[in-house]
Amino acid sequence: MSGINRQITLDSRHIAKHLPDSPQVQRLLRRGRAAHVFNDQATMERVTQAIIERGEFTGIIRGYERYGLFFTDPIGYRIAPADGRRTPLFYGEVKIDAENRYHTISRTQPG
C-alpha cells in the first residue's frame, strides 16, 4: 500500500529547523549537529504532498511511523557543522507520532 490513508495533522514545531537560514538551523550547526534542510518552504510542501499521496511505509523507528519517497531532483541539502559543506538530498520522509501529528524532513536515505 502506498501513501498515507488517514487524517494526520501538521506539527508546526518542526518546520523551521528544516528551512534554510532559520535560527533553528543555525542553532543545530553551533551545537555541532548537521542540518537537513529543504530548498525552500514550497519544496517542503510539494514533497509532503507527494509522500502523503504515494510514499512508501518504511517502518516505525524511535516511536515515529515513517513514510518516504526518493525524488529525481535534489529537494534540499545537508549542511555539515564543521565546514558548512552542502550535500544534495534526494529523499523525503514524513514522520508521524502517536497522536497522528507529522513533520517532513529531507534525508540522504530512509531512517
PDB file of N, CA and C in Angstrom:
ATOM      1  N   MET A   1       0.843  -1.175   0.000  1.00  0.00           N
ATOM      2  CA  MET A   1       0.000   0.000   0.000  1.00  0.00           C
ATOM      3  C   MET A   1       0.890   1.240   0.000  1.00  0.00           C
ATOM      4  N   SER A   2       0.566   2.193  -0.824  1.00  0.00           N
ATOM      5  CA  SER A   2       1.331   3.431  -0.911  1.00  0.00           C
ATOM      6  C   SER A   2       0.536   4.591  -0.349  1.00  0.00           C
ATOM      7  N   GLY A   3       1.238   5.571   0.145  1.00  0.00           N
ATOM      8  CA  GLY A   3       0.600   6.777   0.639  1.00  0.00           C
ATOM      9  C   GLY A   3       0.130   6.632   2.071  1.00  0.00           C
ATOM     10  N   ILE A   4      -0.383   7.730   2.576  1.00  0.00           N
ATOM     11  CA  ILE A   4      -0.899   7.785   3.951  1.00  0.00           C
ATOM     12  C   ILE A   4      -2.403   7.964   3.827  1.00  0.00           C
ATOM     13  N   ASN A   5      -3.143   6.958   4.273  1.00  0.00           N
ATOM     14  CA  ASN A   5      -4.588   6.923   4.049  1.00  0.00           C
ATOM     15  C   ASN A   5      -5.390   7.178   5.312  1.00  0.00           C
ATOM     16  N   ARG A   6      -4.999   8.181   6.080  1.00  0.00           N
ATOM     17  CA  ARG A   6      -5.756   8.572   7.271  1.00  0.00           C
ATOM     18  C   ARG A   6      -5.507  10.052   7.538  1.00  0.00           C
ATOM     19  N   GLN A   7      -6.261  10.599   8.433  1.00  0.00           N
ATOM     20  CA  GLN A   7      -6.142  12.015   8.783  1.00  0.00           C
ATOM     21  C   GLN A   7      -4.910  12.224   9.657  1.00  0.00           C
ATOM     22  N   ILE A   8      -4.014  13.113   9.230  1.00  0.00           N
ATOM     23  CA  ILE A   8      -2.857  13.498  10.031  1.00  0.00           C
ATOM     24  C   ILE A   8      -2.811  15.020  10.100  1.00  0.00           C
ATOM     25  N   THR A   9      -2.158  15.522  11.138  1.00  0.00           N
ATOM     26  CA  THR A   9      -2.103  16.962  11.388  1.00  0.00           C
ATOM     27  C   THR A   9      -0.657  17.436  11.416  1.00  0.00           C
ATOM     28  N   LEU A  10      -0.381  18.538  10.742  1.00  0.00           N
ATOM     29  CA  LEU A  10       0.966  19.100  10.712  1.00  0.00           C
ATOM     30  C   LEU A  10       1.403  19.528  12.110  1.00  0.00           C
ATOM     31  N   ASP A  11       2.590  19.120  12.507  1.00  0.00           N
ATOM     32  CA  ASP A  11       3.207  19.555  13.758  1.00  0.00           C
ATOM     33  C   ASP A  11       4.167  20.690  13.410  1.00  0.00           C
ATOM     34  N   SER A  12       3.703  21.902  13.500  1.00  0.00           N
ATOM     35  CA  SER A  12       4.453  23.066  13.016  1.00  0.00           C
ATOM     36  C   SER A  12       5.714  23.360  13.827  1.00  0.00           C
ATOM     37  N   ARG A  13       5.885  22.724  14.974  1.00  0.00           N
ATOM     38  CA  ARG A  13       7.089  22.965  15.787  1.00  0.00           C
ATOM     39  C   ARG A  13       8.371  22.576  15.060  1.00  0.00           C
ATOM     40  N   HIS A  14       8.268  21.692  14.070  1.00  0.00           N
ATOM     41  CA  HIS A  14       9.463  21.167  13.408  1.00  0.00           C
ATOM     42  C   HIS A  14       9.779  21.851  12.075  1.00  0.00           C
ATOM     43  N   ILE A  15       8.955  22.751  11.611  1.00  0.00           N
ATOM     44  CA  ILE A  15       9.135  23.340  10.282  1.00  0.00           C
ATOM     45  C   ILE A  15      10.438  24.137  10.173  1.00  0.00           C
ATOM     46  N   ALA A  16      10.666  25.049  11.086  1.00  0.00           N
ATOM     47  CA  ALA A  16      11.802  25.973  10.966  1.00  0.00           C
ATOM     48  C   ALA A  16      13.155  25.274  10.941  1.00  0.00           C
ATOM     49  N   LYS A  17      13.281  24.149  11.625  1.00  0.00           N
ATOM     50  CA  LYS A  17      14.597  23.500  11.649  1.00  0.00           C
ATOM     51  C   LYS A  17      14.911  22.783  10.347  1.00  0.00           C
ATOM     52  N   HIS A  18      13.974  22.817   9.394  1.00  0.00           N
ATOM     53  CA  HIS A  18      14.213  22.202   8.088  1.00  0.00           C
ATOM     54  C   HIS A  18      14.138  23.217   6.948  1.00  0.00           C
ATOM     55  N   LEU A  19      14.240  24.502   7.299  1.00  0.00           N
ATOM     56  CA  LEU A  19      14.247  25.566   6.293  1.00  0.00           C
ATOM     57  C   LEU A  19      15.569  26.321   6.368  1.00  0.00           C
ATOM     58  N   PRO A  20      16.154  26.645   5.207  1.00  0.00           N
ATOM     59  CA  PRO A  20      17.474  27.294   5.203  1.00  0.00           C
ATOM     60  C   PRO A  20      17.463  28.640   5.918  1.00  0.00           C
ATOM     61  N   ASP A  21      18.589  28.926   6.550  1.00  0.00           N
ATOM     62  CA  ASP A  21      18.841  30.229   7.184  1.00  0.00           C
ATOM     63  C   ASP A  21      17.938  30.547   8.361  1.00  0.00           C
ATOM     64  N   SER A  22      17.239  29.574   8.917  1.00  0.00           N
ATOM     65  CA  SER A  22      16.406  29.843  10.093  1.00  0.00           C
ATOM     66  C   SER A  22      17.279  29.827  11.347  1.00  0.00           C
ATOM     67  N   PRO A  23      16.862  30.499  12.404  1.00  0.00           N
ATOM     68  CA  PRO A  23      17.623  30.457  13.662  1.00  0.00           C
ATOM     69  C   PRO A  23      17.788  29.031  14.194  1.00  0.00           C
ATOM     70  N   GLN A  24      16.794  28.181  13.971  1.00  0.00           N
ATOM     71  CA  GLN A  24      16.872  26.805  14.445  1.00  0.00           C
ATOM     72  C   GLN A  24      17.985  26.032  13.733  1.00  0.00           C
ATOM     73  N   VAL A  25      18.165  26.277  12.432  1.00  0.00           N
ATOM     74  CA  VAL A  25      19.255  25.636  11.687  1.00  0.00           C
ATOM     75  C   VAL A  25      20.598  26.144  12.211  1.00  0.00           C
ATOM     76  N   GLN A  26      20.708  27.429  12.439  1.00  0.00           N
ATOM     77  CA  GLN A  26      21.955  27.987  12.968  1.00  0.00           C
ATOM     78  C   GLN A  26      22.283  27.404  14.340  1.00  0.00           C
ATOM     79  N   ARG A  27      21.257  27.191  15.173  1.00  0.00           N
ATOM     80  CA  ARG A  27      21.464  26.593  16.491  1.00  0.00           C
ATOM     81  C   ARG A  27      21.992  25.160  16.360  1.00  0.00           C
ATOM     82  N   LEU A  28      21.409  24.367  15.450  1.00  0.00           N
ATOM     83  CA  LEU A  28      21.899  22.999  15.236  1.00  0.00           C
ATOM     84  C   LEU A  28      23.382  23.010  14.856  1.00  0.00           C
ATOM     85  N   LEU A  29      23.755  23.882  13.938  1.00  0.00           N
ATOM     86  CA  LEU A  29      25.137  23.955  13.470  1.00  0.00           C
ATOM     87  C   LEU A  29      26.081  24.392  14.589  1.00  0.00           C
ATOM     88  N   ARG A  30      25.671  25.373  15.386  1.00  0.00           N
ATOM     89  CA  ARG A  30      26.503  25.821  16.520  1.00  0.00           C
ATOM     90  C   ARG A  30      26.727  24.701  17.523  1.00  0.00           C
ATOM     91  N   ARG A  31      25.737  23.825  17.660  1.00  0.00           N
ATOM     92  CA  ARG A  31      25.843  22.703  18.601  1.00  0.00           C
ATOM     93  C   ARG A  31      26.594  21.514  18.004  1.00  0.00           C
ATOM     94  N   GLY A  32      27.129  21.693  16.783  1.00  0.00           N
ATOM     95  CA  GLY A  32      27.918  20.642  16.159  1.00  0.00           C
ATOM     96  C   GLY A  32      27.093  19.553  15.494  1.00  0.00           C
ATOM     97  N   ARG A  33      25.845  19.848  15.188  1.00  0.00           N
ATOM     98  CA  ARG A  33      24.969  18.870  14.544  1.00  0.00           C
ATOM     99  C   ARG A  33      24.700  19.289  13.103  1.00  0.00           C
ATOM    100  N   ALA A  34      24.616  18.322  12.221  1.00  0.00           N
ATOM    101  CA  ALA A  34      24.296  18.602  10.818  1.00  0.00           C
ATOM    102  C   ALA A  34      22.834  19.038  10.710  1.00  0.00           C
ATOM    103  N   ALA A  35      22.549  19.853   9.710  1.00  0.00           N
ATOM    104  CA  ALA A  35      21.175  20.293   9.447  1.00  0.00           C
ATOM    105  C   ALA A  35      20.750  19.742   8.089  1.00  0.00           C
ATOM    106  N   HIS A  36      19.562  19.154   8.053  1.00  0.00           N
ATOM    107  CA  HIS A  36      18.968  18.659   6.812  1.00  0.00           C
ATOM    108  C   HIS A  36      17.842  19.621   6.467  1.00  0.00           C
ATOM    109  N   VAL A  37      18.024  20.419   5.416  1.00  0.00           N
ATOM    110  CA  VAL A  37      17.045  21.442   5.075  1.00  0.00           C
ATOM    111  C   VAL A  37      16.498  21.231   3.662  1.00  0.00           C
ATOM    112  N   PHE A  38      15.296  21.739   3.453  1.00  0.00           N
ATOM    113  CA  PHE A  38      14.709  21.748   2.116  1.00  0.00           C
ATOM    114  C   PHE A  38      15.210  22.979   1.377  1.00  0.00           C
ATOM    115  N   ASN A  39      15.084  22.977   0.059  1.00  0.00           N
ATOM    116  CA  ASN A  39      15.489  24.139  -0.730  1.00  0.00           C
ATOM    117  C   ASN A  39      14.734  25.384  -0.285  1.00  0.00           C
ATOM    118  N   ASP A  40      13.455  25.225   0.012  1.00  0.00           N
ATOM    119  CA  ASP A  40      12.596  26.318   0.471  1.00  0.00           C
ATOM    120  C   ASP A  40      11.290  25.717   0.981  1.00  0.00           C
ATOM    121  N   GLN A  41      10.402  26.552   1.505  1.00  0.00           N
ATOM    122  CA  GLN A  41       9.154  26.051   2.069  1.00  0.00           C
ATOM    123  C   GLN A  41       8.237  25.450   0.998  1.00  0.00           C
ATOM    124  N   ALA A  42       8.250  26.005  -0.194  1.00  0.00           N
ATOM    125  CA  ALA A  42       7.422  25.456  -1.274  1.00  0.00           C
ATOM    126  C   ALA A  42       7.861  24.033  -1.618  1.00  0.00           C
ATOM    127  N   THR A  43       9.157  23.791  -1.621  1.00  0.00           N
ATOM    128  CA  THR A  43       9.659  22.437  -1.873  1.00  0.00           C
ATOM    129  C   THR A  43       9.217  21.498  -0.757  1.00  0.00           C
ATOM    130  N   MET A  44       9.303  21.951   0.483  1.00  0.00           N
ATOM    131  CA  MET A  44       8.865  21.136   1.616  1.00  0.00           C
ATOM    132  C   MET A  44       7.394  20.746   1.453  1.00  0.00           C
ATOM    133  N   GLU A  45       6.565  21.687   1.068  1.00  0.00           N
ATOM    134  CA  GLU A  45       5.139  21.412   0.903  1.00  0.00           C
ATOM    135  C   GLU A  45       4.881  20.454  -0.259  1.00  0.00           C
ATOM    136  N   ARG A  46       5.613  20.619  -1.343  1.00  0.00           N
ATOM    137  CA  ARG A  46       5.474  19.727  -2.508  1.00  0.00           C
ATOM    138  C   ARG A  46       5.898  18.302  -2.149  1.00  0.00           C
ATOM    139  N   VAL A  47       7.001  18.171  -1.434  1.00  0.00           N
ATOM    140  CA  VAL A  47       7.492  16.866  -1.006  1.00  0.00           C
ATOM    141  C   VAL A  47       6.491  16.207  -0.054  1.00  0.00           C
ATOM    142  N   THR A  48       5.975  16.971   0.881  1.00  0.00           N
ATOM    143  CA  THR A  48       4.986  16.446   1.826  1.00  0.00           C
ATOM    144  C   THR A  48       3.783  15.884   1.088  1.00  0.00           C
ATOM    145  N   GLN A  49       3.247  16.642   0.148  1.00  0.00           N
ATOM    146  CA  GLN A  49       2.066  16.197  -0.595  1.00  0.00           C
ATOM    147  C   GLN A  49       2.366  14.925  -1.386  1.00  0.00           C
ATOM    148  N   ALA A  50       3.528  14.854  -2.012  1.00  0.00           N
ATOM    149  CA  ALA A  50       3.894  13.663  -2.782  1.00  0.00           C
ATOM    150  C   ALA A  50       3.999  12.435  -1.874  1.00  0.00           C
ATOM    151  N   ILE A  51       4.575  12.596  -0.691  1.00  0.00           N
ATOM    152  CA  ILE A  51       4.711  11.462   0.223  1.00  0.00           C
ATOM    153  C   ILE A  51       3.344  11.031   0.743  1.00  0.00           C
ATOM    154  N   ILE A  52       2.484  11.976   1.081  1.00  0.00           N
ATOM    155  CA  ILE A  52       1.140  11.628   1.541  1.00  0.00           C
ATOM    156  C   ILE A  52       0.397  10.850   0.458  1.00  0.00           C
ATOM    157  N   GLU A  53       0.583  11.231  -0.794  1.00  0.00           N
ATOM    158  CA  GLU A  53      -0.126  10.578  -1.898  1.00  0.00           C
ATOM    159  C   GLU A  53       0.471   9.232  -2.292  1.00  0.00           C
ATOM    160  N   ARG A  54       1.823   9.124  -2.306  1.00  0.00           N
ATOM    161  CA  ARG A  54       2.413   7.893  -2.841  1.00  0.00           C
ATOM    162  C   ARG A  54       3.676   7.405  -2.125  1.00  0.00           C
ATOM    163  N   GLY A  55       3.937   7.924  -0.928  1.00  0.00           N
ATOM    164  CA  GLY A  55       5.107   7.487  -0.171  1.00  0.00           C
ATOM    165  C   GLY A  55       4.986   6.043   0.287  1.00  0.00           C
ATOM    166  N   GLU A  56       6.130   5.432   0.508  1.00  0.00           N
ATOM    167  CA  GLU A  56       6.184   4.036   0.955  1.00  0.00           C
ATOM    168  C   GLU A  56       6.436   3.975   2.459  1.00  0.00           C
ATOM    169  N   PHE A  57       5.684   3.123   3.147  1.00  0.00           N
ATOM    170  CA  PHE A  57       5.884   2.895   4.576  1.00  0.00           C
ATOM    171  C   PHE A  57       7.240   2.231   4.772  1.00  0.00           C
ATOM    172  N   THR A  58       8.080   2.803   5.647  1.00  0.00           N
ATOM    173  CA  THR A  58       9.416   2.241   5.865  1.00  0.00           C
ATOM    174  C   THR A  58       9.586   1.670   7.268  1.00  0.00           C
ATOM    175  N   GLY A  59       8.575   1.791   8.107  1.00  0.00           N
ATOM    176  CA  GLY A  59       8.644   1.188   9.430  1.00  0.00           C
ATOM    177  C   GLY A  59       8.407   2.189  10.543  1.00  0.00           C
ATOM    178  N   ILE A  60       8.503   1.681  11.763  1.00  0.00           N
ATOM    179  CA  ILE A  60       8.383   2.517  12.957  1.00  0.00           C
ATOM    180  C   ILE A  60       9.752   2.540  13.611  1.00  0.00           C
ATOM    181  N   ILE A  61      10.334   3.718  13.663  1.00  0.00           N
ATOM    182  CA  ILE A  61      11.679   3.885  14.193  1.00  0.00           C
ATOM    183  C   ILE A  61      11.658   4.996  15.232  1.00  0.00           C
ATOM    184  N   ARG A  62      12.207   4.716  16.414  1.00  0.00           N
ATOM    185  CA  ARG A  62      12.254   5.674  17.520  1.00  0.00           C
ATOM    186  C   ARG A  62      10.884   6.324  17.768  1.00  0.00           C
ATOM    187  N   GLY A  63       9.829   5.518  17.714  1.00  0.00           N
ATOM    188  CA  GLY A  63       8.489   5.992  18.058  1.00  0.00           C
ATOM    189  C   GLY A  63       7.744   6.722  16.957  1.00  0.00           C
ATOM    190  N   TYR A  64       8.323   6.838  15.773  1.00  0.00           N
ATOM    191  CA  TYR A  64       7.669   7.514  14.650  1.00  0.00           C
ATOM    192  C   TYR A  64       7.379   6.530  13.524  1.00  0.00           C
ATOM    193  N   GLU A  65       6.148   6.584  13.031  1.00  0.00           N
ATOM    194  CA  GLU A  65       5.792   5.864  11.822  1.00  0.00           C
ATOM    195  C   GLU A  65       6.382   6.666  10.665  1.00  0.00           C
ATOM    196  N   ARG A  66       7.057   6.007   9.733  1.00  0.00           N
ATOM    197  CA  ARG A  66       7.770   6.734   8.685  1.00  0.00           C
ATOM    198  C   ARG A  66       7.330   6.303   7.284  1.00  0.00           C
ATOM    199  N   TYR A  67       7.186   7.315   6.438  1.00  0.00           N
ATOM    200  CA  TYR A  67       6.851   7.110   5.029  1.00  0.00           C
ATOM    201  C   TYR A  67       7.840   7.929   4.225  1.00  0.00           C
ATOM    202  N   GLY A  68       8.360   7.377   3.129  1.00  0.00           N
ATOM    203  CA  GLY A  68       9.362   8.107   2.374  1.00  0.00           C
ATOM    204  C   GLY A  68       9.233   7.929   0.882  1.00  0.00           C
ATOM    205  N   LEU A  69       9.997   8.769   0.182  1.00  0.00           N
ATOM    206  CA  LEU A  69       9.961   8.770  -1.273  1.00  0.00           C
ATOM    207  C   LEU A  69      11.256   9.387  -1.794  1.00  0.00           C
ATOM    208  N   PHE A  70      11.842   8.754  -2.822  1.00  0.00           N
ATOM    209  CA  PHE A  70      13.001   9.327  -3.500  1.00  0.00           C
ATOM    210  C   PHE A  70      12.527  10.258  -4.613  1.00  0.00           C
ATOM    211  N   PHE A  71      13.282  11.323  -4.868  1.00  0.00           N
ATOM    212  CA  PHE A  71      12.985  12.293  -5.914  1.00  0.00           C
ATOM    213  C   PHE A  71      14.159  12.342  -6.890  1.00  0.00           C
ATOM    214  N   THR A  72      13.880  12.653  -8.142  1.00  0.00           N
ATOM    215  CA  THR A  72      14.936  12.680  -9.157  1.00  0.00           C
ATOM    216  C   THR A  72      15.802  13.933  -9.069  1.00  0.00           C
ATOM    217  N   ASP A  73      15.231  15.025  -8.605  1.00  0.00           N
ATOM    218  CA  ASP A  73      15.985  16.273  -8.433  1.00  0.00           C
ATOM    219  C   ASP A  73      16.195  16.522  -6.946  1.00  0.00           C
ATOM    220  N   PRO A  74      17.274  17.221  -6.577  1.00  0.00           N
ATOM    221  CA  PRO A  74      17.508  17.496  -5.156  1.00  0.00           C
ATOM    222  C   PRO A  74      16.351  18.295  -4.556  1.00  0.00           C
ATOM    223  N   ILE A  75      15.922  17.874  -3.362  1.00  0.00           N
ATOM    224  CA  ILE A  75      14.840  18.573  -2.654  1.00  0.00           C
ATOM    225  C   ILE A  75      15.399  19.449  -1.547  1.00  0.00           C
ATOM    226  N   GLY A  76      16.661  19.274  -1.242  1.00  0.00           N
ATOM    227  CA  GLY A  76      17.296  20.038  -0.181  1.00  0.00           C
ATOM    228  C   GLY A  76      18.759  19.672  -0.093  1.00  0.00           C
ATOM    229  N   TYR A  77      19.340  19.949   1.076  1.00  0.00           N
ATOM    230  CA  TYR A  77      20.754  19.655   1.268  1.00  0.00           C
ATOM    231  C   TYR A  77      21.072  19.493   2.742  1.00  0.00           C
ATOM    232  N   ARG A  78      22.137  18.760   2.989  1.00  0.00           N
ATOM    233  CA  ARG A  78      22.651  18.558   4.340  1.00  0.00           C
ATOM    234  C   ARG A  78      23.791  19.542   4.525  1.00  0.00           C
ATOM    235  N   ILE A  79      23.764  20.278   5.622  1.00  0.00           N
ATOM    236  CA  ILE A  79      24.836  21.228   5.933  1.00  0.00           C
ATOM    237  C   ILE A  79      25.705  20.606   7.016  1.00  0.00           C
ATOM    238  N   ALA A  80      26.987  20.437   6.695  1.00  0.00           N
ATOM    239  CA  ALA A  80      27.928  19.874   7.670  1.00  0.00           C
ATOM    240  C   ALA A  80      28.272  20.941   8.704  1.00  0.00           C
ATOM    241  N   PRO A  81      28.287  20.590   9.980  1.00  0.00           N
ATOM    242  CA  PRO A  81      28.543  21.598  11.016  1.00  0.00           C
ATOM    243  C   PRO A  81      29.975  22.119  11.023  1.00  0.00           C
ATOM    244  N   ALA A  82      30.939  21.290  10.663  1.00  0.00           N
ATOM    245  CA  ALA A  82      32.340  21.688  10.761  1.00  0.00           C
ATOM    246  C   ALA A  82      32.736  22.727   9.729  1.00  0.00           C
ATOM    247  N   ASP A  83      32.315  22.510   8.467  1.00  0.00           N
ATOM    248  CA  ASP A  83      32.793  23.386   7.399  1.00  0.00           C
ATOM    249  C   ASP A  83      31.687  23.999   6.541  1.00  0.00           C
ATOM    250  N   GLY A  84      30.434  23.706   6.859  1.00  0.00           N
ATOM    251  CA  GLY A  84      29.325  24.272   6.083  1.00  0.00           C
ATOM    252  C   GLY A  84      29.115  23.627   4.727  1.00  0.00           C
ATOM    253  N   ARG A  85      29.865  22.554   4.450  1.00  0.00           N
ATOM    254  CA  ARG A  85      29.723  21.855   3.163  1.00  0.00           C
ATOM    255  C   ARG A  85      28.285  21.388   2.988  1.00  0.00           C
ATOM    256  N   ARG A  86      27.783  21.515   1.745  1.00  0.00           N
ATOM    257  CA  ARG A  86      26.397  21.148   1.446  1.00  0.00           C
ATOM    258  C   ARG A  86      26.354  19.924   0.536  1.00  0.00           C
ATOM    259  N   THR A  87      25.592  18.931   0.968  1.00  0.00           N
ATOM    260  CA  THR A  87      25.408  17.699   0.208  1.00  0.00           C
ATOM    261  C   THR A  87      23.960  17.634  -0.254  1.00  0.00           C
ATOM    262  N   PRO A  88      23.700  17.487  -1.554  1.00  0.00           N
ATOM    263  CA  PRO A  88      22.318  17.442  -2.043  1.00  0.00           C
ATOM    264  C   PRO A  88      21.561  16.235  -1.476  1.00  0.00           C
ATOM    265  N   LEU A  89      20.269  16.446  -1.216  1.00  0.00           N
ATOM    266  CA  LEU A  89      19.407  15.388  -0.684  1.00  0.00           C
ATOM    267  C   LEU A  89      18.280  15.095  -1.670  1.00  0.00           C
ATOM    268  N   PHE A  90      17.999  13.817  -1.852  1.00  0.00           N
ATOM    269  CA  PHE A  90      17.001  13.374  -2.821  1.00  0.00           C
ATOM    270  C   PHE A  90      15.868  12.572  -2.176  1.00  0.00           C
ATOM    271  N   TYR A  91      15.899  12.387  -0.871  1.00  0.00           N
ATOM    272  CA  TYR A  91      14.909  11.560  -0.185  1.00  0.00           C
ATOM    273  C   TYR A  91      14.125  12.410   0.815  1.00  0.00           C
ATOM    274  N   GLY A  92      12.817  12.277   0.777  1.00  0.00           N
ATOM    275  CA  GLY A  92      11.953  12.964   1.729  1.00  0.00           C
ATOM    276  C   GLY A  92      11.253  11.952   2.604  1.00  0.00           C
ATOM    277  N   GLU A  93      11.003  12.339   3.852  1.00  0.00           N
ATOM    278  CA  GLU A  93      10.371  11.426   4.797  1.00  0.00           C
ATOM    279  C   GLU A  93       9.352  12.181   5.643  1.00  0.00           C
ATOM    280  N   VAL A  94       8.179  11.587   5.801  1.00  0.00           N
ATOM    281  CA  VAL A  94       7.164  12.094   6.718  1.00  0.00           C
ATOM    282  C   VAL A  94       7.211  11.211   7.951  1.00  0.00           C
ATOM    283  N   LYS A  95       7.356  11.843   9.115  1.00  0.00           N
ATOM    284  CA  LYS A  95       7.370  11.141  10.392  1.00  0.00           C
ATOM    285  C   LYS A  95       6.058  11.452  11.111  1.00  0.00           C
ATOM    286  N   ILE A  96       5.367  10.415  11.585  1.00  0.00           N
ATOM    287  CA  ILE A  96       4.077  10.572  12.256  1.00  0.00           C
ATOM    288  C   ILE A  96       4.202  10.030  13.673  1.00  0.00           C
ATOM    289  N   ASP A  97       3.818  10.857  14.666  1.00  0.00           N
ATOM    290  CA  ASP A  97       3.910  10.415  16.055  1.00  0.00           C
ATOM    291  C   ASP A  97       2.624   9.696  16.482  1.00  0.00           C
ATOM    292  N   ALA A  98       2.557   9.295  17.737  1.00  0.00           N
ATOM    293  CA  ALA A  98       1.424   8.523  18.254  1.00  0.00           C
ATOM    294  C   ALA A  98       0.117   9.307  18.248  1.00  0.00           C
ATOM    295  N   GLU A  99       0.180  10.643  18.187  1.00  0.00           N
ATOM    296  CA  GLU A  99      -1.028  11.483  18.152  1.00  0.00           C
ATOM    297  C   GLU A  99      -1.400  11.886  16.722  1.00  0.00           C
ATOM    298  N   ASN A 100      -0.825  11.214  15.722  1.00  0.00           N
ATOM    299  CA  ASN A 100      -1.068  11.482  14.300  1.00  0.00           C
ATOM    300  C   ASN A 100      -0.639  12.880  13.867  1.00  0.00           C
ATOM    301  N   ARG A 101       0.377  13.431  14.563  1.00  0.00           N
ATOM    302  CA  ARG A 101       0.995  14.689  14.132  1.00  0.00           C
ATOM    303  C   ARG A 101       2.198  14.332  13.278  1.00  0.00           C
ATOM    304  N   TYR A 102       2.410  15.095  12.207  1.00  0.00           N
ATOM    305  CA  TYR A 102       3.512  14.762  11.303  1.00  0.00           C
ATOM    306  C   TYR A 102       4.408  15.952  11.051  1.00  0.00           C
ATOM    307  N   HIS A 103       5.621  15.650  10.618  1.00  0.00           N
ATOM    308  CA  HIS A 103       6.508  16.658  10.045  1.00  0.00           C
ATOM    309  C   HIS A 103       7.344  15.971   8.969  1.00  0.00           C
ATOM    310  N   THR A 104       7.846  16.780   8.061  1.00  0.00           N
ATOM    311  CA  THR A 104       8.569  16.273   6.906  1.00  0.00           C
ATOM    312  C   THR A 104      10.034  16.668   7.014  1.00  0.00           C
ATOM    313  N   ILE A 105      10.907  15.731   6.651  1.00  0.00           N
ATOM    314  CA  ILE A 105      12.337  16.005   6.683  1.00  0.00           C
ATOM    315  C   ILE A 105      12.964  15.546   5.370  1.00  0.00           C
ATOM    316  N   SER A 106      14.076  16.173   5.021  1.00  0.00           N
ATOM    317  CA  SER A 106      14.860  15.738   3.857  1.00  0.00           C
ATOM    318  C   SER A 106      16.017  14.910   4.409  1.00  0.00           C
ATOM    319  N   ARG A 107      16.350  13.851   3.689  1.00  0.00           N
ATOM    320  CA  ARG A 107      17.368  12.918   4.171  1.00  0.00           C
ATOM    321  C   ARG A 107      18.207  12.387   3.018  1.00  0.00           C
ATOM    322  N   THR A 108      19.254  11.675   3.361  1.00  0.00           N
ATOM    323  CA  THR A 108      20.069  11.009   2.342  1.00  0.00           C
ATOM    324  C   THR A 108      19.444   9.676   1.940  1.00  0.00           C
ATOM    325  N   GLN A 109      18.742   9.033   2.883  1.00  0.00           N
ATOM    326  CA  GLN A 109      18.144   7.709   2.657  1.00  0.00           C
ATOM    327  C   GLN A 109      17.115   7.458   3.754  1.00  0.00           C
ATOM    328  N   PRO A 110      16.361   6.364   3.667  1.00  0.00           N
ATOM    329  CA  PRO A 110      15.384   6.056   4.720  1.00  0.00           C
ATOM    330  C   PRO A 110      16.050   5.976   6.093  1.00  0.00           C
ATOM    331  N   GLY A 111      15.315   6.404   7.129  1.00  0.00           N
ATOM    332  CA  GLY A 111      15.833   6.413   8.508  1.00  0.00           C
ATOM    333  C   GLY A 111      15.973   5.054   9.108  1.00  0.00           C
TER     334      GLY A 111
END
